[in-house]
PDB file of C-alpha atoms in Angstrom:
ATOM      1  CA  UNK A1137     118.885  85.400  57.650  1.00 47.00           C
ATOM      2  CA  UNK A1138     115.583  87.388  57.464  1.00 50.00           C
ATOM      3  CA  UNK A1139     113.956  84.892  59.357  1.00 49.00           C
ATOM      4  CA  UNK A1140     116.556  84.808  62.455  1.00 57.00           C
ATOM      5  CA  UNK A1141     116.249  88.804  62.542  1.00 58.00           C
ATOM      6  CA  UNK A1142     112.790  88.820  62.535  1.00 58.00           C
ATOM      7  CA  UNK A1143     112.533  86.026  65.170  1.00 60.00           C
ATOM      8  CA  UNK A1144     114.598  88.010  67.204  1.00 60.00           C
ATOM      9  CA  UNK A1145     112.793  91.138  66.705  1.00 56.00           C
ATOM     10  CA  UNK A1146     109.772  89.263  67.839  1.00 58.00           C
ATOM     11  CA  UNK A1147     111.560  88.326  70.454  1.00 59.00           C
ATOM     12  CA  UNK A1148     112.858  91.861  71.705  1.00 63.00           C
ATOM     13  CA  UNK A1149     108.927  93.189  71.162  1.00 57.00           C
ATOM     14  CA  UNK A1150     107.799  90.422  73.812  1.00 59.00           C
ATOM     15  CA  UNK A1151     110.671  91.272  76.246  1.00 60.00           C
ATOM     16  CA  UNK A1152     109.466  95.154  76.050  1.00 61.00           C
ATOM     17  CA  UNK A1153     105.965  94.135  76.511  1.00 56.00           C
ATOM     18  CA  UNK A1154     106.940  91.781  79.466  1.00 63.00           C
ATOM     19  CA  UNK A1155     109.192  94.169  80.930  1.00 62.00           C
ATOM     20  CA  UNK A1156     106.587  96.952  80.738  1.00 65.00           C
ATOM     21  CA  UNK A1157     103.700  94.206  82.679  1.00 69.00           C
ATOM     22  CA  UNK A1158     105.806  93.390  84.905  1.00 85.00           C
ATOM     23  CA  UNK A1159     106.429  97.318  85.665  1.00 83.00           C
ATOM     24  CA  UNK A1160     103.051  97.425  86.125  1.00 86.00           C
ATOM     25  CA  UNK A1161     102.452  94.495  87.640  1.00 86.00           C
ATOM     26  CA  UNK A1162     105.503  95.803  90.634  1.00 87.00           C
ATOM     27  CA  UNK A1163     103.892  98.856  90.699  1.00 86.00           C
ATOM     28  CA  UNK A1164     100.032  97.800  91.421  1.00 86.00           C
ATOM     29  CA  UNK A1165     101.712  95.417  93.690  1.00 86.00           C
ATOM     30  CA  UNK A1166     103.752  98.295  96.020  1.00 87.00           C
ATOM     31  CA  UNK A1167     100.168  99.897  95.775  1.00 87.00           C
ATOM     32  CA  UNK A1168      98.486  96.876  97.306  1.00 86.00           C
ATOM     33  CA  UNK A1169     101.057  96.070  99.688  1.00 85.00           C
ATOM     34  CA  UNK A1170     100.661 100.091 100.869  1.00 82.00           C
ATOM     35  CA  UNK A1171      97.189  99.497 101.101  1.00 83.00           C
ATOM     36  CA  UNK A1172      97.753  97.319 104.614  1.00 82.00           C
ATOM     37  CA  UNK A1173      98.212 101.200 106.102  1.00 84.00           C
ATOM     38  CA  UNK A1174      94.325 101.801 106.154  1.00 88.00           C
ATOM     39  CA  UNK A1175      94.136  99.398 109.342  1.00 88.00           C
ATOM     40  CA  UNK A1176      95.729 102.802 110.813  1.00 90.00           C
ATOM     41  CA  UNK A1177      91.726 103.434 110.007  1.00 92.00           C
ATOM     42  CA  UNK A1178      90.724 101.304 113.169  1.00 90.00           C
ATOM     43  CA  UNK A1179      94.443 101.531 114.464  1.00 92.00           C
ATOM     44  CA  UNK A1180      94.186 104.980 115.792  1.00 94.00           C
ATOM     45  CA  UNK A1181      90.470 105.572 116.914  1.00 95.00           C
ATOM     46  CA  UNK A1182      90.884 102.682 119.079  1.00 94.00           C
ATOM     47  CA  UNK A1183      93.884 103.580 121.322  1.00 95.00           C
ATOM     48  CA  UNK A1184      92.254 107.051 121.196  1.00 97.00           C
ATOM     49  CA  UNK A1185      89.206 105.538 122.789  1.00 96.00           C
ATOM     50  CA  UNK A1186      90.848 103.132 124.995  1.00 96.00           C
ATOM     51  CA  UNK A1187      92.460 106.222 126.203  1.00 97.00           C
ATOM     52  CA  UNK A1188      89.131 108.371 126.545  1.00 97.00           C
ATOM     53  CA  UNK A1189      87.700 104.903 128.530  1.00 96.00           C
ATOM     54  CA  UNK A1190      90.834 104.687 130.882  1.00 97.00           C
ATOM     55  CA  UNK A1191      90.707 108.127 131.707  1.00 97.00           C
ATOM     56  CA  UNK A1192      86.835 107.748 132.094  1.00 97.00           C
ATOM     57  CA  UNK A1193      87.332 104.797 134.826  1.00 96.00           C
ATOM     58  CA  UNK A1194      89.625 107.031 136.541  1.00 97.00           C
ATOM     59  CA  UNK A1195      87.564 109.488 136.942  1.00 97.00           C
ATOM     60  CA  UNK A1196      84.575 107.007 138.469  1.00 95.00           C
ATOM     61  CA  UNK A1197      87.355 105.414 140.614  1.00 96.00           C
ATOM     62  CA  UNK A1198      88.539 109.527 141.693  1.00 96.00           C
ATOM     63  CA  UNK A1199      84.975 110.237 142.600  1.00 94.00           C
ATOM     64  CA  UNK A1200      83.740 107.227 144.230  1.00 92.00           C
ATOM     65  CA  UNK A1201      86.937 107.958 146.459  1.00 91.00           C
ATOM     66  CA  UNK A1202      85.801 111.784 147.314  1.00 90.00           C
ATOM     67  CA  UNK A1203      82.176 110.537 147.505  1.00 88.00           C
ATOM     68  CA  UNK A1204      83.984 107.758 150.635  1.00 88.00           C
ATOM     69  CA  UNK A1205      86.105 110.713 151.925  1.00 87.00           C
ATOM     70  CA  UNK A1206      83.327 113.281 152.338  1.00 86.00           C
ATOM     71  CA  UNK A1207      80.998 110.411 153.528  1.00 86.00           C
ATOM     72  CA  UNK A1208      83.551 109.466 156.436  1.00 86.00           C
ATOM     73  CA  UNK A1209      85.265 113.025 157.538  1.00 86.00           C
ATOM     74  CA  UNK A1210      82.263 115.517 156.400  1.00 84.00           C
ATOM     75  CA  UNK A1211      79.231 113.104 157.232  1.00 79.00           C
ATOM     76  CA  UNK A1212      75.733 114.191 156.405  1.00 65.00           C
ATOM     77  CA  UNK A1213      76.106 112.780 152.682  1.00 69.00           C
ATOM     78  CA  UNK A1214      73.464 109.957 151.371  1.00 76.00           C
ATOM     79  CA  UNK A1215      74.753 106.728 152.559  1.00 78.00           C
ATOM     80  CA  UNK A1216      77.039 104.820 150.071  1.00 81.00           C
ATOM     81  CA  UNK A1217      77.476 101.381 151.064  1.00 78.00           C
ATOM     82  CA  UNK A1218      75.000 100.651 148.308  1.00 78.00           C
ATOM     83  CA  UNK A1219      76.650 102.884 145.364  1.00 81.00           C
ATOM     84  CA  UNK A1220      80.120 101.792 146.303  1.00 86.00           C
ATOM     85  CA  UNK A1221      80.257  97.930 144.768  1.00 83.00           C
ATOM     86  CA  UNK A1222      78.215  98.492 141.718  1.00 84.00           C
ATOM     87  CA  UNK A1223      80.443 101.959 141.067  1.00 89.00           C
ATOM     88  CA  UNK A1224      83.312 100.061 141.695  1.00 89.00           C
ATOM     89  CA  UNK A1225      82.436  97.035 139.268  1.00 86.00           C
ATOM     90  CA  UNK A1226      81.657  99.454 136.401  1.00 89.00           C
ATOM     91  CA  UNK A1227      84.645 101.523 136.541  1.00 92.00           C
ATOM     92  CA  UNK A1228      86.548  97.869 136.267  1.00 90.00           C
ATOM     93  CA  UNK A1229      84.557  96.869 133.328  1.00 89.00           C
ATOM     94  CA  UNK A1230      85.078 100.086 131.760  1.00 93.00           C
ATOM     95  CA  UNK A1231      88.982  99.347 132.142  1.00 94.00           C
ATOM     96  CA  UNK A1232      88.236  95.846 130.355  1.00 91.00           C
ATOM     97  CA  UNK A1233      86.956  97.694 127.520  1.00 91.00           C
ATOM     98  CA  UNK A1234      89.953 100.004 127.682  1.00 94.00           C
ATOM     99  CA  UNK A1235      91.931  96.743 127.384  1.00 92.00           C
ATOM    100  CA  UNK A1236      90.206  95.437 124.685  1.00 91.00           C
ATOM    101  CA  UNK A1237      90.611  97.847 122.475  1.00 92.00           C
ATOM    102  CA  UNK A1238      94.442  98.760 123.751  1.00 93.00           C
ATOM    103  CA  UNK A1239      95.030  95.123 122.461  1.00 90.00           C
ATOM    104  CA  UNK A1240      93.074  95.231 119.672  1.00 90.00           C
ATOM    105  CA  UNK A1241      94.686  98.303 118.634  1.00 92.00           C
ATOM    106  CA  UNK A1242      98.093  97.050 119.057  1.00 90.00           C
ATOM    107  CA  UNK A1243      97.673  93.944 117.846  1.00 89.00           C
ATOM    108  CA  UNK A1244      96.507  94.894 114.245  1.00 89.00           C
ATOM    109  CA  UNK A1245      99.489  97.703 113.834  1.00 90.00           C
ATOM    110  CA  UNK A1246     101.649  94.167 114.732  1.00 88.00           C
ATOM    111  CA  UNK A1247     100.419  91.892 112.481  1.00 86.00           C
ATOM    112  CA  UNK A1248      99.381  94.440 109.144  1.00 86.00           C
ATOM    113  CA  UNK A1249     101.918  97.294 109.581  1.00 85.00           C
ATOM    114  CA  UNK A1250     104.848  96.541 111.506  1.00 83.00           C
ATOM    115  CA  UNK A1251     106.410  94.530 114.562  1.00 80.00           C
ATOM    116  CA  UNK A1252     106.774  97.075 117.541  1.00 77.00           C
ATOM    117  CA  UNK A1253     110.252  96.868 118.303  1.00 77.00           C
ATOM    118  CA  UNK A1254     110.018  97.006 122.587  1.00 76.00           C
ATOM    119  CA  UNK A1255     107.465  94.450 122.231  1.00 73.00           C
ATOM    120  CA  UNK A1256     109.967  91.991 120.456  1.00 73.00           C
ATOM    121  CA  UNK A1257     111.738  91.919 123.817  1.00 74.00           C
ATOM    122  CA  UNK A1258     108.580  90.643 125.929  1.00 71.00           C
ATOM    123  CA  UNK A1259     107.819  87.363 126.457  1.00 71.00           C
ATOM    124  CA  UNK A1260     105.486  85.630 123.752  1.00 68.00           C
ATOM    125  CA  UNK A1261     102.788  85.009 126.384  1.00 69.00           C
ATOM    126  CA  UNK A1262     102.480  89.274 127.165  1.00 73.00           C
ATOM    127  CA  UNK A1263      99.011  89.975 125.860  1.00 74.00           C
ATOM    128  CA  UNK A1264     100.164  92.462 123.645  1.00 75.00           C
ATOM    129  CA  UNK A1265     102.704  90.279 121.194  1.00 78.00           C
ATOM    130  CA  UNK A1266     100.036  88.392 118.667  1.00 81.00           C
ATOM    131  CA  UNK A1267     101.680  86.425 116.179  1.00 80.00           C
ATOM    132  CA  UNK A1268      98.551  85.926 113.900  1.00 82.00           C
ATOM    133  CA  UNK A1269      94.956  86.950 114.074  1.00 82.00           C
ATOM    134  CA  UNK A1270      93.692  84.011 115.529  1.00 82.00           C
ATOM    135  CA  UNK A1271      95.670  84.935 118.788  1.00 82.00           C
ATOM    136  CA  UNK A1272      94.726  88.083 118.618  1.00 83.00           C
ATOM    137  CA  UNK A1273      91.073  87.141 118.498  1.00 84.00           C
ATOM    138  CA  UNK A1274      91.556  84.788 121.564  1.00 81.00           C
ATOM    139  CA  UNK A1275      92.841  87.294 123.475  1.00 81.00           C
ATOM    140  CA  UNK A1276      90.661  89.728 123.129  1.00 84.00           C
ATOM    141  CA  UNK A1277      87.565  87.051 123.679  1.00 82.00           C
ATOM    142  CA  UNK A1278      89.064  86.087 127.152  1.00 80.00           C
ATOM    143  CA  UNK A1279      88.989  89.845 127.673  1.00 83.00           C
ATOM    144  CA  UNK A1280      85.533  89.993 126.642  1.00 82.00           C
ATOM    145  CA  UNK A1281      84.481  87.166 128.145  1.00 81.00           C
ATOM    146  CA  UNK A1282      85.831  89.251 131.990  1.00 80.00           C
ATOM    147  CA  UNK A1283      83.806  91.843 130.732  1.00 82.00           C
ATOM    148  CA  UNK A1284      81.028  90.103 130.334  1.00 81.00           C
ATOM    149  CA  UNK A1285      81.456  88.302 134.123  1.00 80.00           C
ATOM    150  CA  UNK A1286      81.947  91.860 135.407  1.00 81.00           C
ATOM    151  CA  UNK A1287      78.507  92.498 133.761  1.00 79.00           C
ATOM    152  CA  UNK A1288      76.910  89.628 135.278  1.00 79.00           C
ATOM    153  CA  UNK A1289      77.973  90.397 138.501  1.00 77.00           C
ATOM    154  CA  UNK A1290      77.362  94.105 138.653  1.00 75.00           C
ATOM    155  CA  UNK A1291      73.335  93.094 137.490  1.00 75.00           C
ATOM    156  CA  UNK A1292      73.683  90.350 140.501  1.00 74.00           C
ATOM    157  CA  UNK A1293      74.832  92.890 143.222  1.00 71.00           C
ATOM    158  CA  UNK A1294      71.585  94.603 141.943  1.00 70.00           C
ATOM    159  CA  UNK A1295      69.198  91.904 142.711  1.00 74.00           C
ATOM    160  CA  UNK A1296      66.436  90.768 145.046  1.00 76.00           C
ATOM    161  CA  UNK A1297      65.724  87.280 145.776  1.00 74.00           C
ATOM    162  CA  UNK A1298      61.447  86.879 145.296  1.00 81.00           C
ATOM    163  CA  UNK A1299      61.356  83.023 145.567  1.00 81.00           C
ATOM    164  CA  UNK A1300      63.888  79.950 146.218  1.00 80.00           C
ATOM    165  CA  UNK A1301      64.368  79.507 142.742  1.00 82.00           C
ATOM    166  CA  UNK A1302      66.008  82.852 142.185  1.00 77.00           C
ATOM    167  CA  UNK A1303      68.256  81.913 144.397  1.00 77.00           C
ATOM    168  CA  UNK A1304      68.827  78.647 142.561  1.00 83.00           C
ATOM    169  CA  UNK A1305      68.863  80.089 138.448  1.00 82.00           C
ATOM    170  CA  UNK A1306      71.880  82.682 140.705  1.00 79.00           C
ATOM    171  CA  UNK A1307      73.626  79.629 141.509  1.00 81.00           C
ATOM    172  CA  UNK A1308      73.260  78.157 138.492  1.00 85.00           C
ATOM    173  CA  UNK A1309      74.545  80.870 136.740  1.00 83.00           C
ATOM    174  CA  UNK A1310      78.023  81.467 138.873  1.00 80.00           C
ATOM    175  CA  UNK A1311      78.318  77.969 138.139  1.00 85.00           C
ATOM    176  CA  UNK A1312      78.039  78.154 134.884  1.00 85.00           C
ATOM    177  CA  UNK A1313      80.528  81.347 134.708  1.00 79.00           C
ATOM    178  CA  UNK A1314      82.861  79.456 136.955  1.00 81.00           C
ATOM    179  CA  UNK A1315      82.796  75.984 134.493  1.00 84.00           C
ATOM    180  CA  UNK A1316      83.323  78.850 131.592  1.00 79.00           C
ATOM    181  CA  UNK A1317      86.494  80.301 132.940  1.00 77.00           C
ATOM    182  CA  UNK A1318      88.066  76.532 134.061  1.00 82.00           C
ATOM    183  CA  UNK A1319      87.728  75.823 130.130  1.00 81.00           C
ATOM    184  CA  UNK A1320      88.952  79.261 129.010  1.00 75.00           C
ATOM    185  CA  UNK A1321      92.005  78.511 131.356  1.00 75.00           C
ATOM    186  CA  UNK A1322      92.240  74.415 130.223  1.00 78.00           C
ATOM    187  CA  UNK A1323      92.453  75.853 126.823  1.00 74.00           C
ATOM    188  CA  UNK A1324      94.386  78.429 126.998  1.00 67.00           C
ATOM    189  CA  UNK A1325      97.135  76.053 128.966  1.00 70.00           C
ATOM    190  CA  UNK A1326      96.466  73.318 126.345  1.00 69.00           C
ATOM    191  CA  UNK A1327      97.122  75.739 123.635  1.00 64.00           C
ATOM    192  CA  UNK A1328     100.688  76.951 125.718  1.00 61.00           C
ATOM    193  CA  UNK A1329     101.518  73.270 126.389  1.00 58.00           C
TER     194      UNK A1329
END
């Protein structure tokens, strides 16, 4: 009879101590899961400065239009045919950027804090609804990857043929850019498909 009661005090003693690591255990556990919230770290500064880079390409795209107006009603302002492409160009990859980060932004609340509810009712395909990081980092590379073709062609608007062959490495290049974007878009259809 002593043995049975002292069994089952044993017993009782390891249900406590269970009870109380598995307390513990719940409670580190609603700490870790809490612990997704510091993405609100990169969250927040980024659709602050995709706001501060929208806003900025505004602005460019606001002035280069009074710089036009003044140049065609007032007159006697420096000639900007040359300014107007290259001004143009960067305002647009400053937008990109904007985007970039706008997605990126959005697309880490999504996947580590919560589903935005009006996004559930979009299409799959809107750049905004990721459903893991892996599409989140191939949207933003396609972004990039404008950006960067943006880039390239804002330095080519800049540039002066010496020889025949600069005119050939340009070619080569927009080649090259235009091969890069039929893959992006093979892939990206392959991936849909």
């Amino acid at each position: 009879m002593t043995l049975t009661s002292n069994q089952s005090a044993k017993h009782q003693g390891e249900s406590q101590a269970q009870a109380k690591g598995t307390r513990y255990e719940r409670a580190f556990e609603r700490f870790l899961w809490k612990s997704r919230l510091l993405v609100m770290l990169a969250v927040v500064p980024s659709l602050l400065g995709s706001l501060v880079l929208f806003i900025i390409g505004t602005l460019d795209i606001v002035t280069l239009a009074i710089d036009a107006g003044a140049y065609y009603l007032v007159g006697g302002q420096p000639d900007i045919h040359d300014s107007v492409v290259p001004r143009v160009v960067l305002a647009v990859d400053i937008y990109l950027v904007a985007i970039v980060l706008l997605i990126f932004g959005l697309g880490v609340y999504r996947l580590f804090v919560s589903p935005i509810e009006p996004a559930e009712s979009h299409p799959a395909s809107n750049p905004f609804n990721v459903a893991s990081f892996d599409e989140l980092k191939d949207k933003i590379a396609r972004v990039v990857i404008l950006a960067v073709i943006i880039e390239f062609f804002r330095a080519v608007v800049d540039i002066t043929f010496e020889t025949p062959l600069d005119a050939i490495y340009l070619a080569l290049s927009v080649l090259a850019l235009a091969a890069a974007l039929f893959l992006m878009s093979r892939a990206h259809r392959s991936h849909h498909d």
